[in-house]
Amino acid sequence: QVQLVESGGVLVQPGGSLRLSCAASGNISGPYNLAWYRQVLDKTRELVASMSNLGAAHYTDSVKERFTIVKDAAKKTLYLQMNGVKAEDTAVYYCNVHDLWSGTEHWGPGIQVTVSS
């Protein structure tokens, strides 16, 4: 069973930076995609950044050039480097592992990021 735990959420001022971490435990035998999502209360969960099993990264338009998704396989940790944050980045952020063989989606509990002066 895969378990994911996010950390690094804080209150940060507009224009600032922070790094979210997602530590994974357990094993996935097959190929998998990784992703960060975010959700604002009463709105649909939004895909922010993803990394394919081949290492290709993709970003939603609103975070391009500001956010970077990074995987450290040795530490079994996924990161989201967030630079130049804006008030509209305020949300609960979730990490996600999509097992491509079984189709199973694994989610962390989420962590709050608040951008405010």
Backbone as a ProteinNet text record, in pm:
[ID]
protein_1_A
[PRIMARY]
QVQLVESGGVLVQPGGSLRLSCAASGNISGPYNLAWYRQVLDKTRELVASMSNLGAAHYTDSVKERFTIVKDAAKKTLYLQMNGVKAEDTAVYYCNVHDLWSGTEHWGPGIQVTVSS
[TERTIARY]
83.7	0	88.2	58.9	135.5	72.6	155	108.5	189.6	121.2	183.6	156.3	258.1	241.3	307.1	227.9	280.9	333.7	428.6	479.4	529.1	553.5	609.4	508.7	384.8	284.7	300.8	288.4	308.4	224	233	180.1	297	283.1	392.1	339.4	423.7	383.9	386	303.6	308	448.7	488.4	622.5	724.6	688.3	781.3	792.4	869.3	893.6	873	839.3	833.4	844.9	877.4	889.4	802.8	713.3	632.7	704.8	690.1	746.9	636.2	654.8	561.6	645	643	718.9	630.5	685.6	609.7	664.8	576.2	616	538.9	596.1	536.4	598	553.6	612.7	506.7	543.1	461.4	546.9	498.1	581.6	594.6	495.3	496.4	526.5	513.4	534.3	425.5	459.1	363.2	388.6	282.8	291.9	279.8	340.3	336.4	272.9	208.5	143.7	118.5	102.9	54	-78.3	-175.8	-305.5	-328.5	-425.4	-465.5	-616.4	-669.4	-814.2	-846.3	-931.7	-987	-1127	-1164.9	-1293.1	-1405.8	-1484.8	-1602.8	-1569.9	-1442.1	-1405.9	-1346.8	-1342.4	-1288.3	-1137.3	-1091.5	-947.7	-878.6	-771.7	-703.6	-565.5	-531.7	-396.8	-301.4	-197.3	-100.1	22.5	79.2	200.8	204	261.5	271.1	404.9	443.3	564.9	533	555.5	523.7	626.2	597.6	690.6	822.3	822.8	945.4	1015.2	959.2	1024.9	982.5	884.4	837.7	747.2	774.6	697.2	600	483.7	381.7	322.2	281.9	229.2	102.5	12.3	-101	-51.4	-119.3	-69.3	-41.7	-125.3	-114	11.9	81.1	200.8	327.1	315	433.8	534	660.1	769.9	781.2	689.9	696.6	714.2	650.5	656.5	741	806	884.1	857.1	826.2	805.1	934.6	974.7	1101.8	1081.6	1142.3	1134.7	1272.5	1280.4	1401.8	1370.1	1402.7	1365.8	1435.3	1558.4	1633.9	1568.4	1512.3	1445.8	1295.7	1247.2	1104.9	1023.6	1068.7	1005.8	980.5	864.2	827.2	821.3	872.4	875.4	797.3	750.9	696.4	761.4	853.1	916.5	826.1	786.1	692.2	762.1	781.6	845.4	746.3	767.5	680.3	533.8	504.2	366.5	272.1	147.5	43.1	-72.7	-157.2	-271.2	-356.6	-367.9	-450.6	-389.3	-266.5	-205.7	-251	-321.8	-373.3	-468.5	-438.6	-518.8	-464.5	-535.9	-482.5	-416.3	-291.7	-214.4	-204.5	-226	-224.3	-121.5	-47	36.1	-38.1	-2.4	-75.4	21.4	-0.1	73.2	-28.5	-12.6	-103.6	-31.3	-71.8	-14.7	-69.5	16	-29.5	-71.2	-22.7	-62.1	-199.8	-221.3	-347.8	-452.9	-407.2	-500.3	-530.2	-469.5	-496.7	-437.2	-514.7	-468.5	-441.8	-323.7	-289.5	-281.2	-338	-341.2	-285.5	-218.5	-183.2	-302.1	-295	-405.9	-421.5	-317.2	-322.6	-257.7	-212	-149.5	-186.9	-212.2	-258.3	-140.7	-156.5	-64.8	-147.4	-104.3	-175	-78.9	-117.3	-37	-110.4	-49.6	-115.8	-13.3	-38.9	48.4	-5.3
-117.7	0	124.1	215.8	339.4	444.9	513	625.9	749	861.5	987.3	1090.8	1170.1	1274.6	1401.6	1508.5	1637	1717	1804.9	1897.3	2023	2128.3	2251.4	2362.1	2336.3	2440.5	2550.6	2673	2787.2	2905.1	3009.2	3139.5	3214.8	3255.7	3321.2	3447.9	3548.5	3675	3664.8	3743.6	3745.3	3774	3698.9	3713.4	3625	3561.4	3476.2	3337.5	3252.1	3115.4	3016.3	2896.3	2785.7	2656.3	2550	2418.5	2319.5	2256.5	2149.6	2016.9	1929.2	1795.1	1692.3	1578.8	1467.4	1340.9	1287.9	1167.5	1045.2	947.9	826.5	708.1	621.7	494.7	384.3	263.4	154.7	146.9	51.3	28.4	16.2	66.6	47.2	-29.2	-142.6	-230.6	-185.1	-114.9	-81	64.4	108.7	250.3	337.3	461.9	550.5	694	770.9	915	982	1100.4	1179.1	1313.2	1369.8	1498.3	1573	1702.6	1791	1850.6	1845.7	1907.9	2012.7	2098.9	2192.6	2212.2	2251	2268.9	2385.6	2471.8	2580.5	2538.4	2578.6	2536.7	2551.5	2445.9	2443.4	2445.2	2435.2	2430.9	2294.9	2266.5	2138.8	2131.5	2014.5	1995.3	2014.2	2090.9	2131.5	2068.4	2015.4	1964.6	2082.4	2084.9	2194.2	2156.9	2040.6	1996	1844.3	1787	1641.3	1600.1	1478.1	1420.1	1278.3	1250	1117	1015.8	889.8	784.2	793.2	867.4	888.6	1018.4	1089.8	1210	1340.2	1335.4	1457.8	1535.9	1664.9	1750.5	1837.9	1857.8	1943.9	2031.4	2153	2248.6	2313.1	2344.1	2424.3	2564.2	2631.2	2758.5	2861	2862.6	2966.6	2955.6	2841.5	2825.5	2807.3	2804.9	2788.8	2899.2	2863.5	2956.6	2995.6	2949.6	2981.1	2857.5	2746.9	2623.8	2520.1	2433.4	2324.5	2197.4	2090.5	1959.7	1880.7	1823	1752	1620.4	1515.6	1385.9	1344.1	1299.2	1239.4	1094.2	1006.6	866.2	799.5	837.9	776.3	804	923.5	960.2	930.8	882.4	855.4	980.1	1092.9	1220.8	1299.5	1360.5	1449.3	1591.2	1684.8	1823.9	1911.1	2022.8	2128.5	2258.9	2308.5	2436.5	2546.1	2637.6	2743.3	2877.3	2948.1	3079.6	3185.6	3306.8	3415.1	3387.1	3339.5	3299.1	3418.6	3387.5	3488.8	3450.5	3547.1	3519.9	3406	3397.5	3293	3153.3	3144.6	3013.1	2956	3034.7	2987.7	2870.4	2758.9	2637.3	2528.3	2419	2296.7	2219.2	2181.4	2111.8	1962.7	1880	1735.1	1673.2	1576.5	1500.5	1372.9	1323.7	1212.7	1119.2	991.4	888.7	803.1	793.7	716.7	592.4	478.2	349.4	313.6	312.5	291.9	147.9	54	-85.7	-114.7	-73.9	-105.4	3.1	122.6	233.9	300.9	254.7	308	447.4	535.1	669.6	674.7	720.2	737.5	887.1	927.9	1069	1092.2	1204.9	1249.5	1320.6	1351.5	1417.7	1564.1	1622.4	1762.4	1853.3	1969.4	2066.5	2207	2293.5	2428.6	2519.3	2591.5	2699	2826.6	2927.8	3056.2	3165.7	3238.8	3350.4	3478.9	3555.7	3676.3	3770.8	3898.7	3997.9	4034.8
0	0	0	-88.8	-98.6	-9.6	67	147.7	111.9	103.3	66.6	174.9	208.5	308.2	257.3	244.8	200.7	320	292.2	393.4	322.7	402.8	348.3	326.6	356.3	338.7	442.4	397.9	487.2	443.8	521.8	483.2	421.4	297.7	226.7	160.3	150.8	89.5	-62.5	-129	-275.6	-325.5	-427.5	-481.9	-415.7	-307.6	-235.2	-295.7	-226.4	-273.5	-160.7	-198.3	-102.8	-180.7	-106.8	-168.4	-92.4	-164.2	-107	-128	-30.4	-39.8	-23.5	-88.2	-74.9	-56.6	65	96.2	75.8	4.9	-25.9	51.6	95.1	155	84	87.6	12.3	-125.9	-203	-334.8	-442.9	-559.3	-679.4	-778	-820.1	-900.7	-1044.8	-1093.4	-1234.5	-1260.1	-1384.5	-1415.9	-1352.4	-1326.5	-1262.4	-1303.2	-1301.4	-1319.9	-1184.8	-1174.1	-1050.6	-1079.2	-979.5	-1004.5	-873.9	-889.8	-784	-831.6	-743.7	-767.2	-658.9	-682.6	-578.8	-584.5	-471.3	-462.4	-370.9	-420.7	-341.9	-299.8	-182.2	-124.9	-227.3	-243.6	-329.7	-478.7	-514.5	-655.7	-689.9	-818.5	-865.7	-841.8	-804.6	-787.3	-922.5	-921.4	-1044.7	-1053.3	-1170.6	-1193.2	-1209.3	-1128.8	-1131.4	-1213.3	-1182.1	-1249.5	-1247.7	-1350.7	-1356.9	-1416	-1385.2	-1441.5	-1485.1	-1610.9	-1663.2	-1615.2	-1638.6	-1597.9	-1674.9	-1785	-1860.9	-1822.6	-1726.8	-1676.3	-1740.3	-1828.5	-1893.9	-1799.8	-1786.7	-1696.4	-1775.2	-1714.6	-1775	-1665.3	-1703.5	-1608.1	-1662.3	-1571.4	-1612.7	-1645.6	-1736.5	-1787.7	-1677.8	-1575.3	-1472.8	-1387.5	-1392.1	-1309	-1391.4	-1523	-1607.6	-1579.3	-1581.5	-1555.3	-1407.8	-1324.3	-1180.7	-1093.8	-1131.8	-1051.4	-1123.7	-1043.8	-1100.5	-1021.9	-1091.9	-1028.4	-1039.3	-926.1	-920.5	-846.1	-897.5	-831.9	-783.6	-659.4	-605.9	-577.3	-673.5	-660.6	-542.9	-515.8	-407.1	-272.5	-257.7	-133.3	-137.4	-250.7	-267.9	-232.3	-282.8	-251.4	-378.3	-383.4	-492.7	-438.3	-517.2	-474.6	-572.1	-519.8	-604.5	-559.4	-641.3	-613.2	-667.1	-579.2	-615.2	-599.3	-708.6	-706.2	-755.1	-710.4	-755	-727.6	-608.1	-578.1	-579.5	-611.2	-619.7	-527.1	-498.9	-411.1	-466	-597.6	-658.2	-648.3	-597.4	-571.6	-438	-360.1	-231.5	-253.9	-188.5	-206.5	-115.8	-109.5	-51.1	-164.7	-143.5	-245.3	-211.1	-313.2	-297	-391	-342.7	-434.7	-474	-589.4	-650.7	-721	-702.5	-776.4	-850.5	-979.5	-1063.3	-1112.9	-1058	-1097.5	-1236	-1336.6	-1473.6	-1501.4	-1423.5	-1446.2	-1386.8	-1263.1	-1197.2	-1216.8	-1254.2	-1265.3	-1132.8	-1027	-893	-877.6	-817.3	-783.1	-633.2	-596.2	-456	-427	-314.2	-277.3	-138.6	-122.3	10.6	73	202.2	271.7	234.3	172.6	134.1	235.8	187.3	275.6	227.9	324.6	293.5	257.2	146.7	110.1	101.1	175.6	176	132.8	31.1	-18.4	16.5	106	153.2	213.8	200.2	263	400.7
[MASK]
+++++++++++++++++++++++++++++++++++++++++++++++++++++++++++++++++++++++++++++++++++++++++++++++++++++++++++++++++++++

